[in-house]
mmCIF file of C-alpha atoms (C1' of nucleotides) in Angstrom:
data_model
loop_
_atom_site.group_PDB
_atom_site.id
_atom_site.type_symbol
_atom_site.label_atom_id
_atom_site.label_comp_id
_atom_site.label_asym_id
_atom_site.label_seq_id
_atom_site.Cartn_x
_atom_site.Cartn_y
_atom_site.Cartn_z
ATOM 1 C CA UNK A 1 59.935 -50.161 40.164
ATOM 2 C CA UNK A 2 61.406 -47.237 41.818
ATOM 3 C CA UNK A 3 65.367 -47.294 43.319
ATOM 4 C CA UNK A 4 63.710 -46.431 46.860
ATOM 5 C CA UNK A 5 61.350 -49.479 46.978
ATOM 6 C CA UNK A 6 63.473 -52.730 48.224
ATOM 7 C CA UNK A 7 66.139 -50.460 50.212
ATOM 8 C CA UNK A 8 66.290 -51.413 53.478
ATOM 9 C CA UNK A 9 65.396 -48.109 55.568
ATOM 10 C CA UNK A 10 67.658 -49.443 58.645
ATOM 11 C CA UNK A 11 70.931 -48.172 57.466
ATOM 12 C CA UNK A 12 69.549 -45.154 56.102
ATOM 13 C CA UNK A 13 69.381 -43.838 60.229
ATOM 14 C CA UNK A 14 72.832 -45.243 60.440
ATOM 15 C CA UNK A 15 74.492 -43.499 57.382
ATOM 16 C CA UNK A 16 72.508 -40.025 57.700
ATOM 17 C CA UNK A 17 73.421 -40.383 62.097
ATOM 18 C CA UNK A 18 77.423 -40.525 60.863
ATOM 19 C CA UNK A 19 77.201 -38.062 57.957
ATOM 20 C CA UNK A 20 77.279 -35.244 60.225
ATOM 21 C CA UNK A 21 80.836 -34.356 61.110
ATOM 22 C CA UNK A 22 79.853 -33.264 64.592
ATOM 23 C CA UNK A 23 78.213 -36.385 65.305
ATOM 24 C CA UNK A 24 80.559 -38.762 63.817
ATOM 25 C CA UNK A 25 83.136 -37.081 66.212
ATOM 26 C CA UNK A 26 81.597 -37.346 68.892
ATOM 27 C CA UNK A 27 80.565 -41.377 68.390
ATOM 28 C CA UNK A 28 84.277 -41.438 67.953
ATOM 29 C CA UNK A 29 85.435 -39.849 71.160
ATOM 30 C CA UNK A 30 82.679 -42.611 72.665
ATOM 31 C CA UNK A 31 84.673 -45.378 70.959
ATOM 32 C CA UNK A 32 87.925 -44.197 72.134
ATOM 33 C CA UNK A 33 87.693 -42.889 75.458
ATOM 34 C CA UNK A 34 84.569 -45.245 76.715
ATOM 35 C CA UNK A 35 82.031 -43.562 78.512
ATOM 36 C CA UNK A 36 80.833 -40.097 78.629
ATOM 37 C CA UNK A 37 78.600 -37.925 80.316
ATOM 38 C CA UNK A 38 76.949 -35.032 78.393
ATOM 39 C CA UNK A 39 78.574 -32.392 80.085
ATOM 40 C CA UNK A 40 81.832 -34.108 79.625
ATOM 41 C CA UNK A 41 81.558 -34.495 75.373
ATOM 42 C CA UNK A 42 79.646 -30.598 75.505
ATOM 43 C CA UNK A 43 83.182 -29.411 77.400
ATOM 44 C CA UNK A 44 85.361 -30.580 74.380
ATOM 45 C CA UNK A 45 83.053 -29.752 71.492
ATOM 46 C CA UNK A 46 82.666 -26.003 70.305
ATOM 47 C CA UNK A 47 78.540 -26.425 70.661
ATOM 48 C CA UNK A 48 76.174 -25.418 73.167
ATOM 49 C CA UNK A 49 75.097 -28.486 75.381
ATOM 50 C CA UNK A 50 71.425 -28.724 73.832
ATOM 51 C CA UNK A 51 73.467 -29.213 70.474
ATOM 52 C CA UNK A 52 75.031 -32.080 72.052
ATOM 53 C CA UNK A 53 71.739 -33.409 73.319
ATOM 54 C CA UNK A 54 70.229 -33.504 69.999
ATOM 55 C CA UNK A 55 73.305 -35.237 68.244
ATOM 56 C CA UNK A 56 73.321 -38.111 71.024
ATOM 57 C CA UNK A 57 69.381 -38.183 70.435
ATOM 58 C CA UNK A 58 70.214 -38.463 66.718
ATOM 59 C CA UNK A 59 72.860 -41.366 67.478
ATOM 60 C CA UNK A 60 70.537 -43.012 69.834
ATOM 61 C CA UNK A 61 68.303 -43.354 67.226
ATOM 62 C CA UNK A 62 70.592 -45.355 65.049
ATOM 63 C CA UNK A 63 71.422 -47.507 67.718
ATOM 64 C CA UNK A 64 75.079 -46.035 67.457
ATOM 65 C CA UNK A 65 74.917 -44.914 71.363
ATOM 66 C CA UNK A 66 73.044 -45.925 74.436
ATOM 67 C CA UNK A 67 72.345 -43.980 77.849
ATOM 68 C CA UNK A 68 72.732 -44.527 81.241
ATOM 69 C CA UNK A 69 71.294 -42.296 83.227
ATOM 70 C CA UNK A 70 72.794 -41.858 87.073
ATOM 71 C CA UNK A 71 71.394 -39.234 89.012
ATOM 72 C CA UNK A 72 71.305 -36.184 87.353
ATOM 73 C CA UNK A 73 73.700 -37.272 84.946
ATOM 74 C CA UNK A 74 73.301 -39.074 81.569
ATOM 75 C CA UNK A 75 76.511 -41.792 80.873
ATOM 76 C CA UNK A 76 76.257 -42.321 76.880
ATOM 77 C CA UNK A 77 78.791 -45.272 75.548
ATOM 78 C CA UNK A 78 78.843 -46.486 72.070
ATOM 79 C CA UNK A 79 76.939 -49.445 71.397
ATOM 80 C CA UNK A 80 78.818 -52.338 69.962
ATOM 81 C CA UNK A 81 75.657 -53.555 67.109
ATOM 82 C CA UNK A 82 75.212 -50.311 66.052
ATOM 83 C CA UNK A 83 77.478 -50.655 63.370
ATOM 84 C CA UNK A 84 76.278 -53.789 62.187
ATOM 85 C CA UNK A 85 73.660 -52.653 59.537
ATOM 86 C CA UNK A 86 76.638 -50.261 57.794
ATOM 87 C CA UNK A 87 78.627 -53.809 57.595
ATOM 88 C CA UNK A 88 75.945 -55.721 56.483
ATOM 89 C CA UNK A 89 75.767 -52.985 53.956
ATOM 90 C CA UNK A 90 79.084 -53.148 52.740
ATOM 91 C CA UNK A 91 79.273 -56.524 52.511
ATOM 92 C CA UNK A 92 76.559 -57.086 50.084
ATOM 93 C CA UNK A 93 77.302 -54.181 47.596
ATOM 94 C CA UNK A 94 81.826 -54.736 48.266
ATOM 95 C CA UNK A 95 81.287 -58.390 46.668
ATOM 96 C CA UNK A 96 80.344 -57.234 43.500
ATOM 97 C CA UNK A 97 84.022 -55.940 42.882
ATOM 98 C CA UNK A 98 86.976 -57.996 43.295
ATOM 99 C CA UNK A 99 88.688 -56.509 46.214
ATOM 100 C CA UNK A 100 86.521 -57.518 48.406
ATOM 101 C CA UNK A 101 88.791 -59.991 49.670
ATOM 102 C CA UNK A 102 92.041 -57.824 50.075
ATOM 103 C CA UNK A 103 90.446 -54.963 51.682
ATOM 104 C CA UNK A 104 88.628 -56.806 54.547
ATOM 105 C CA UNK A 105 91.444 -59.272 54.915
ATOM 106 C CA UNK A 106 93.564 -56.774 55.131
ATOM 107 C CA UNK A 107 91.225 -54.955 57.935
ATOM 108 C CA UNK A 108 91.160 -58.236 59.817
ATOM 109 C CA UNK A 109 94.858 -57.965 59.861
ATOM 110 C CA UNK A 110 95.159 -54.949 61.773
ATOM 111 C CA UNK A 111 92.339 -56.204 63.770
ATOM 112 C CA UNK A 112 94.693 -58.566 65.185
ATOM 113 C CA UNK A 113 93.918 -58.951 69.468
ATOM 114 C CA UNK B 1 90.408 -29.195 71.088
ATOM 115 C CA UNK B 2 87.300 -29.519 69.064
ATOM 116 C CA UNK B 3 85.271 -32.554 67.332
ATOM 117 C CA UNK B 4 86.139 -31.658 64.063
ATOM 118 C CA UNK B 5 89.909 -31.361 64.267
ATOM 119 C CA UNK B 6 91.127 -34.634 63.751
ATOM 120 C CA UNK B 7 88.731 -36.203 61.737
ATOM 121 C CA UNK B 8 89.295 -36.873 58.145
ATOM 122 C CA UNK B 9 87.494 -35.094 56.200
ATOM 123 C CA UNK B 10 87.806 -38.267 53.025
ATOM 124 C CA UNK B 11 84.632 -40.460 54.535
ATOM 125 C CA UNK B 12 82.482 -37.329 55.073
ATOM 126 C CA UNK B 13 81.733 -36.949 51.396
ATOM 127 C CA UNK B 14 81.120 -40.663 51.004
ATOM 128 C CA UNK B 15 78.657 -41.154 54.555
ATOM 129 C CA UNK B 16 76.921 -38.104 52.628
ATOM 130 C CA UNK B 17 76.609 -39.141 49.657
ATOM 131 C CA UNK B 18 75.211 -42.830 50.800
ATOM 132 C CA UNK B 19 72.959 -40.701 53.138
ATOM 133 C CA UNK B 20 69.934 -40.266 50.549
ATOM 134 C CA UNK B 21 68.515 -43.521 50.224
ATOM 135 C CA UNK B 22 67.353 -42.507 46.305
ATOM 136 C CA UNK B 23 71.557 -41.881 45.871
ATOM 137 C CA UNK B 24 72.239 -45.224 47.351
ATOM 138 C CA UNK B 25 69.598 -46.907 45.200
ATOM 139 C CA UNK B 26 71.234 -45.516 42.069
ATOM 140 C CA UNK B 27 74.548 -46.670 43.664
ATOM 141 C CA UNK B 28 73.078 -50.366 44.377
ATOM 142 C CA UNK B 29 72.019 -50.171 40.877
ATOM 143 C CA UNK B 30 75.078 -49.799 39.223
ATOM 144 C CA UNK B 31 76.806 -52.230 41.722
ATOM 145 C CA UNK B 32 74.144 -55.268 40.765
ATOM 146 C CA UNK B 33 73.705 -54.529 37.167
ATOM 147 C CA UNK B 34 76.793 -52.684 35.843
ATOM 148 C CA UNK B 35 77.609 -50.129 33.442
ATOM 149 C CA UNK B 36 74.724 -47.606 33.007
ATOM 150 C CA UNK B 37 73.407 -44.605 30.869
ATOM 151 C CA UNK B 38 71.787 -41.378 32.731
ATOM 152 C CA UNK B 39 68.523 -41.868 31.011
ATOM 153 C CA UNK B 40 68.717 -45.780 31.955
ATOM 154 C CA UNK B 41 68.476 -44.813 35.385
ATOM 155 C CA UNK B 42 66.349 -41.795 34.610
ATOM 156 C CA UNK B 43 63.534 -44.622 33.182
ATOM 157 C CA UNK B 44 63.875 -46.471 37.165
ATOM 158 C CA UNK B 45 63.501 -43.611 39.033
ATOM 159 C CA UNK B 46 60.507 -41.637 39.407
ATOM 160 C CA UNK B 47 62.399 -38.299 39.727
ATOM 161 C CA UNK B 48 63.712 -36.282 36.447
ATOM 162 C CA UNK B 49 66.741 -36.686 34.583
ATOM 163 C CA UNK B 50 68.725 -33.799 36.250
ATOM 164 C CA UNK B 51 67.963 -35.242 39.887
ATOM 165 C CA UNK B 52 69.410 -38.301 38.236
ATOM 166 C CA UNK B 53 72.575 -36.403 37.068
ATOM 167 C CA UNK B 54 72.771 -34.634 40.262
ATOM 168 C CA UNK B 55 73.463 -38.059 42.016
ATOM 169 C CA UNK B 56 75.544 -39.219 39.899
ATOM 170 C CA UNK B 57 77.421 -36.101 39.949
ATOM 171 C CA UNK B 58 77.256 -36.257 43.571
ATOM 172 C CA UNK B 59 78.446 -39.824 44.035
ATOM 173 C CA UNK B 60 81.351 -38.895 40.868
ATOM 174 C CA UNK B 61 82.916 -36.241 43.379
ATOM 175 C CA UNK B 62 82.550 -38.655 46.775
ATOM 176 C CA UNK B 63 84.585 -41.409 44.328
ATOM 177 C CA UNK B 64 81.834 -43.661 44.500
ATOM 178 C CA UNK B 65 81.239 -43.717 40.345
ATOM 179 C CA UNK B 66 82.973 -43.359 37.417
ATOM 180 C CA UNK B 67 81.702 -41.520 34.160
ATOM 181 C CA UNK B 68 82.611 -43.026 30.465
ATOM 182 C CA UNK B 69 81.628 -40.429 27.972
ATOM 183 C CA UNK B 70 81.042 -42.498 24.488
ATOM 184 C CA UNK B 71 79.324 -40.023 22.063
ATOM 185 C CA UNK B 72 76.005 -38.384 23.096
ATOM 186 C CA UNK B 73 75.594 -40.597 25.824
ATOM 187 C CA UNK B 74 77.001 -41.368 29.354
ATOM 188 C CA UNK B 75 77.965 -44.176 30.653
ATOM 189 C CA UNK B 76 78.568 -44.615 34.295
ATOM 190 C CA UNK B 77 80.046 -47.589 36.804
ATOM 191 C CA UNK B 78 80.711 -48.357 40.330
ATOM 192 C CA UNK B 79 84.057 -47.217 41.161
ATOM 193 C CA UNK B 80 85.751 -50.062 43.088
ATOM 194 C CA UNK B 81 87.995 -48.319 45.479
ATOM 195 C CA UNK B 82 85.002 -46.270 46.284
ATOM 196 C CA UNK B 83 84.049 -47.448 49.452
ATOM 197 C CA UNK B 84 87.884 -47.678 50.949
ATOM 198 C CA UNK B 85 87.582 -45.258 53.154
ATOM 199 C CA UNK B 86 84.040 -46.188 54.644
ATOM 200 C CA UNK B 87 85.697 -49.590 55.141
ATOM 201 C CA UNK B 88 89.184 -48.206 56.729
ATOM 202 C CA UNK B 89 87.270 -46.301 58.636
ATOM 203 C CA UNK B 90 85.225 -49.111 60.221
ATOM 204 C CA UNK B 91 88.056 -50.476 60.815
ATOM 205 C CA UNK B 92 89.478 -48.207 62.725
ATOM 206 C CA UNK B 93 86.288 -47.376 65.105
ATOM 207 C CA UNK B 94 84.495 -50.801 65.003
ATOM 208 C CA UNK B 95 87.890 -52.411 66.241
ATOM 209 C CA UNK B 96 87.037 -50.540 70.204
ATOM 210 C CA UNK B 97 84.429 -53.901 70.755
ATOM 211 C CA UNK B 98 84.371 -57.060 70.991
ATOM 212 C CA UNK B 99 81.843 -58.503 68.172
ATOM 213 C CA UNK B 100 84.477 -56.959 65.533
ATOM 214 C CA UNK B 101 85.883 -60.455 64.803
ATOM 215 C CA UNK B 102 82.541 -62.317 64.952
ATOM 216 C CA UNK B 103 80.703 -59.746 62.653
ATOM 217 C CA UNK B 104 83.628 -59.585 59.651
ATOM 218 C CA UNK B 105 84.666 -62.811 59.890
ATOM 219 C CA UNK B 106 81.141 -64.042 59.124
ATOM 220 C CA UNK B 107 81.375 -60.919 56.166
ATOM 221 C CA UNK B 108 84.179 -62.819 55.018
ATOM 222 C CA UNK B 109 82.470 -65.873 54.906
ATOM 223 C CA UNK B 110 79.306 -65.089 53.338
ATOM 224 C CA UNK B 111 81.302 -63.325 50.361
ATOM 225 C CA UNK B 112 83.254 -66.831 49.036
ATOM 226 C CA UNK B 113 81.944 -65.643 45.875
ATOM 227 C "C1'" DC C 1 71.216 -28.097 7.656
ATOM 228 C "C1'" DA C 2 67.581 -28.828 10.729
ATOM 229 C "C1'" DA C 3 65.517 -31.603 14.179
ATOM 230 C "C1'" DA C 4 65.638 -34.824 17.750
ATOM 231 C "C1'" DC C 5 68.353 -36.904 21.364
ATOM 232 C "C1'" DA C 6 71.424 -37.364 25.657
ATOM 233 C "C1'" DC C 7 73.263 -35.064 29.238
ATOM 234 C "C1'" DA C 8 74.724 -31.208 32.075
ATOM 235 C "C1'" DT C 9 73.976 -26.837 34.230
ATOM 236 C "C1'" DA C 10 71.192 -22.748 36.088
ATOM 237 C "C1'" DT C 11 67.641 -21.160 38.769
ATOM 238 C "C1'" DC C 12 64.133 -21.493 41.900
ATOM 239 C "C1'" DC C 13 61.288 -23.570 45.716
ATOM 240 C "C1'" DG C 14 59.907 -26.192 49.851
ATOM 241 C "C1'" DG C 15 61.419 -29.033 53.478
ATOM 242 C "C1'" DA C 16 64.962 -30.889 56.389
ATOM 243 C "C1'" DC C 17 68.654 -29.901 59.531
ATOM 244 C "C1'" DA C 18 72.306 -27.965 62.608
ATOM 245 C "C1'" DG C 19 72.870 -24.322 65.452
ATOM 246 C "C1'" DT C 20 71.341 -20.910 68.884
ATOM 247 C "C1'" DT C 21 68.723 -19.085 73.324
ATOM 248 C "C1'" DA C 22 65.122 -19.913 76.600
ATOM 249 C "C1'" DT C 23 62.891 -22.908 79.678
ATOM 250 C "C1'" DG C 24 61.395 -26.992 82.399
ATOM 251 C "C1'" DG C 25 62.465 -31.133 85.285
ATOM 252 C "C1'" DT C 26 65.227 -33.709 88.190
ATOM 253 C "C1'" DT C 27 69.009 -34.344 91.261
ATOM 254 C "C1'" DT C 28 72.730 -32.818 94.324
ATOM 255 C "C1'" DA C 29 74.781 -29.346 97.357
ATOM 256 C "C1'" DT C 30 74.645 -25.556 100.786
ATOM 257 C "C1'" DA D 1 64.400 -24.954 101.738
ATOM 258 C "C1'" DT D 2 66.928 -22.649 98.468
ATOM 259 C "C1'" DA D 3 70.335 -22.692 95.077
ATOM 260 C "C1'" DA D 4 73.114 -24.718 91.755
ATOM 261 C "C1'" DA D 5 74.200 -28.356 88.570
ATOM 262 C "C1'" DC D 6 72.974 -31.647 84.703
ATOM 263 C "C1'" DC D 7 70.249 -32.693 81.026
ATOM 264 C "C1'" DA D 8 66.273 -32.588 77.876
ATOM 265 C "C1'" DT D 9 62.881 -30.197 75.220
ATOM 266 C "C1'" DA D 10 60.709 -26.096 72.849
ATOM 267 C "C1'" DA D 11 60.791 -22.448 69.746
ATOM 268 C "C1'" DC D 12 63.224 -19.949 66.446
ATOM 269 C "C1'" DT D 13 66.643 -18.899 62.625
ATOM 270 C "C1'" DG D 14 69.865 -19.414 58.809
ATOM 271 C "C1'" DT D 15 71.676 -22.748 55.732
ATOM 272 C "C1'" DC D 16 71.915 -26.786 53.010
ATOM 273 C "C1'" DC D 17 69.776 -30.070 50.027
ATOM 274 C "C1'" DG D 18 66.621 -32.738 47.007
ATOM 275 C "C1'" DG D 19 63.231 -31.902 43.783
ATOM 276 C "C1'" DA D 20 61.219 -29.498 39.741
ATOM 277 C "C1'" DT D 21 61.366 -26.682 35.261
ATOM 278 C "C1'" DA D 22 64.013 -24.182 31.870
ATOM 279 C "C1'" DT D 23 67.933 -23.783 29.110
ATOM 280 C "C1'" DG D 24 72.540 -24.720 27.000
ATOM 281 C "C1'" DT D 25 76.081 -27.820 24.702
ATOM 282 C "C1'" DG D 26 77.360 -31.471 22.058
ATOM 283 C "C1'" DT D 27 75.918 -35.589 19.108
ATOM 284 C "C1'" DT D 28 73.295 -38.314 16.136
ATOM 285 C "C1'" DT D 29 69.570 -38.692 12.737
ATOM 286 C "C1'" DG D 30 66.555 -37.352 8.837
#
DNA sequence: CAAACACATATCCGGACAGTTATGGTTTAT
DNA sequence: ATAAACCATAACTGTCCGGATATGTGTTTG
């Protein structure tokens, strides 16, 4: 049997969508600040807008982002189950270690309100 | 201010290295069934020994594996405090929503051991 | 000591990917 | 109606990366 065969290809979108510096960034910015419209996220990156574009195409493919389009303007805003594969992920390869417990209790301490 | 600046550069090497779904199989591997040699996991994969050491060398420098050296022959493990930063930084961005309780509470539960 | 073994490294190759400029389509403003 | 703004897509380019084969280093075996 071959490693590939039996991996789930969902989270591979998700981790290769948050590998890219760029991209990660900018799905950050979306956490923090809410929502943004292209023009907005292209003003505070160093990239030309089409480079921003393809990044939120890239994220909307993972399910990381979703659009809202108004007019002539697109409203992108980080979309709260797009994490959920990378957990899911975690949590079935963390539990073969022992801190599993410590780490994520810990994280749902500072998780606090 | 750009993207970049501001972002930690620690979980980029680890998102990377869990990118290539062949590189997270290897990692699943050695999570599920332990301490193993490179031409253990050479004999599972279909691709050639020095792909195999690639990953591993790969996952060694993201702090995802650790290499025991025991004669001719090298053995390599899951390093636990590997994925820390993929978790911390979960933490940190998945805490914007609402489903961040729900979601790693029911991690939590499903990892009683 | 010579040969086989286990692993790493070097080099090369093809495809994927992030970036650019150019362009089209749609919506708002003048 | 024309122009400008906002965004997406197309086409292209340079770079990075995963794969292979070939080779080197160290270790065990005959």
């Amino acid at each position: 049997m071959s490693y590939v065969s039996g991996v789930s290809a969902i989270p591979s979108t998700v981790f290769k969508a948050l590998a890219d510096p760029t991209r990660r960034s900018i799905f950050e910015r979306l956490c923090r600040d809410g929502e943004q419209t292209v023009w907005m996220l292209t003003r505070h990156a160093r990239i030309s807008q089409p480079a921003v574009s393809k990044h939120l195409a890239a994220l909307r493919s993972a399910g990381l982002v979703r659009a809202r389009c108004e007019g002539r303007e697109t409203h992108y805003r980080a979309e709260p189950h797009g994490l959920s594969p990378l957990i899911d992920w975690i949590g079935l390869y963390a539990a073969f270690w022992g801190e599993r417990l410590d780490r994520l209790e810990a994280l749902l301490q500072g998780m606090d309100k």
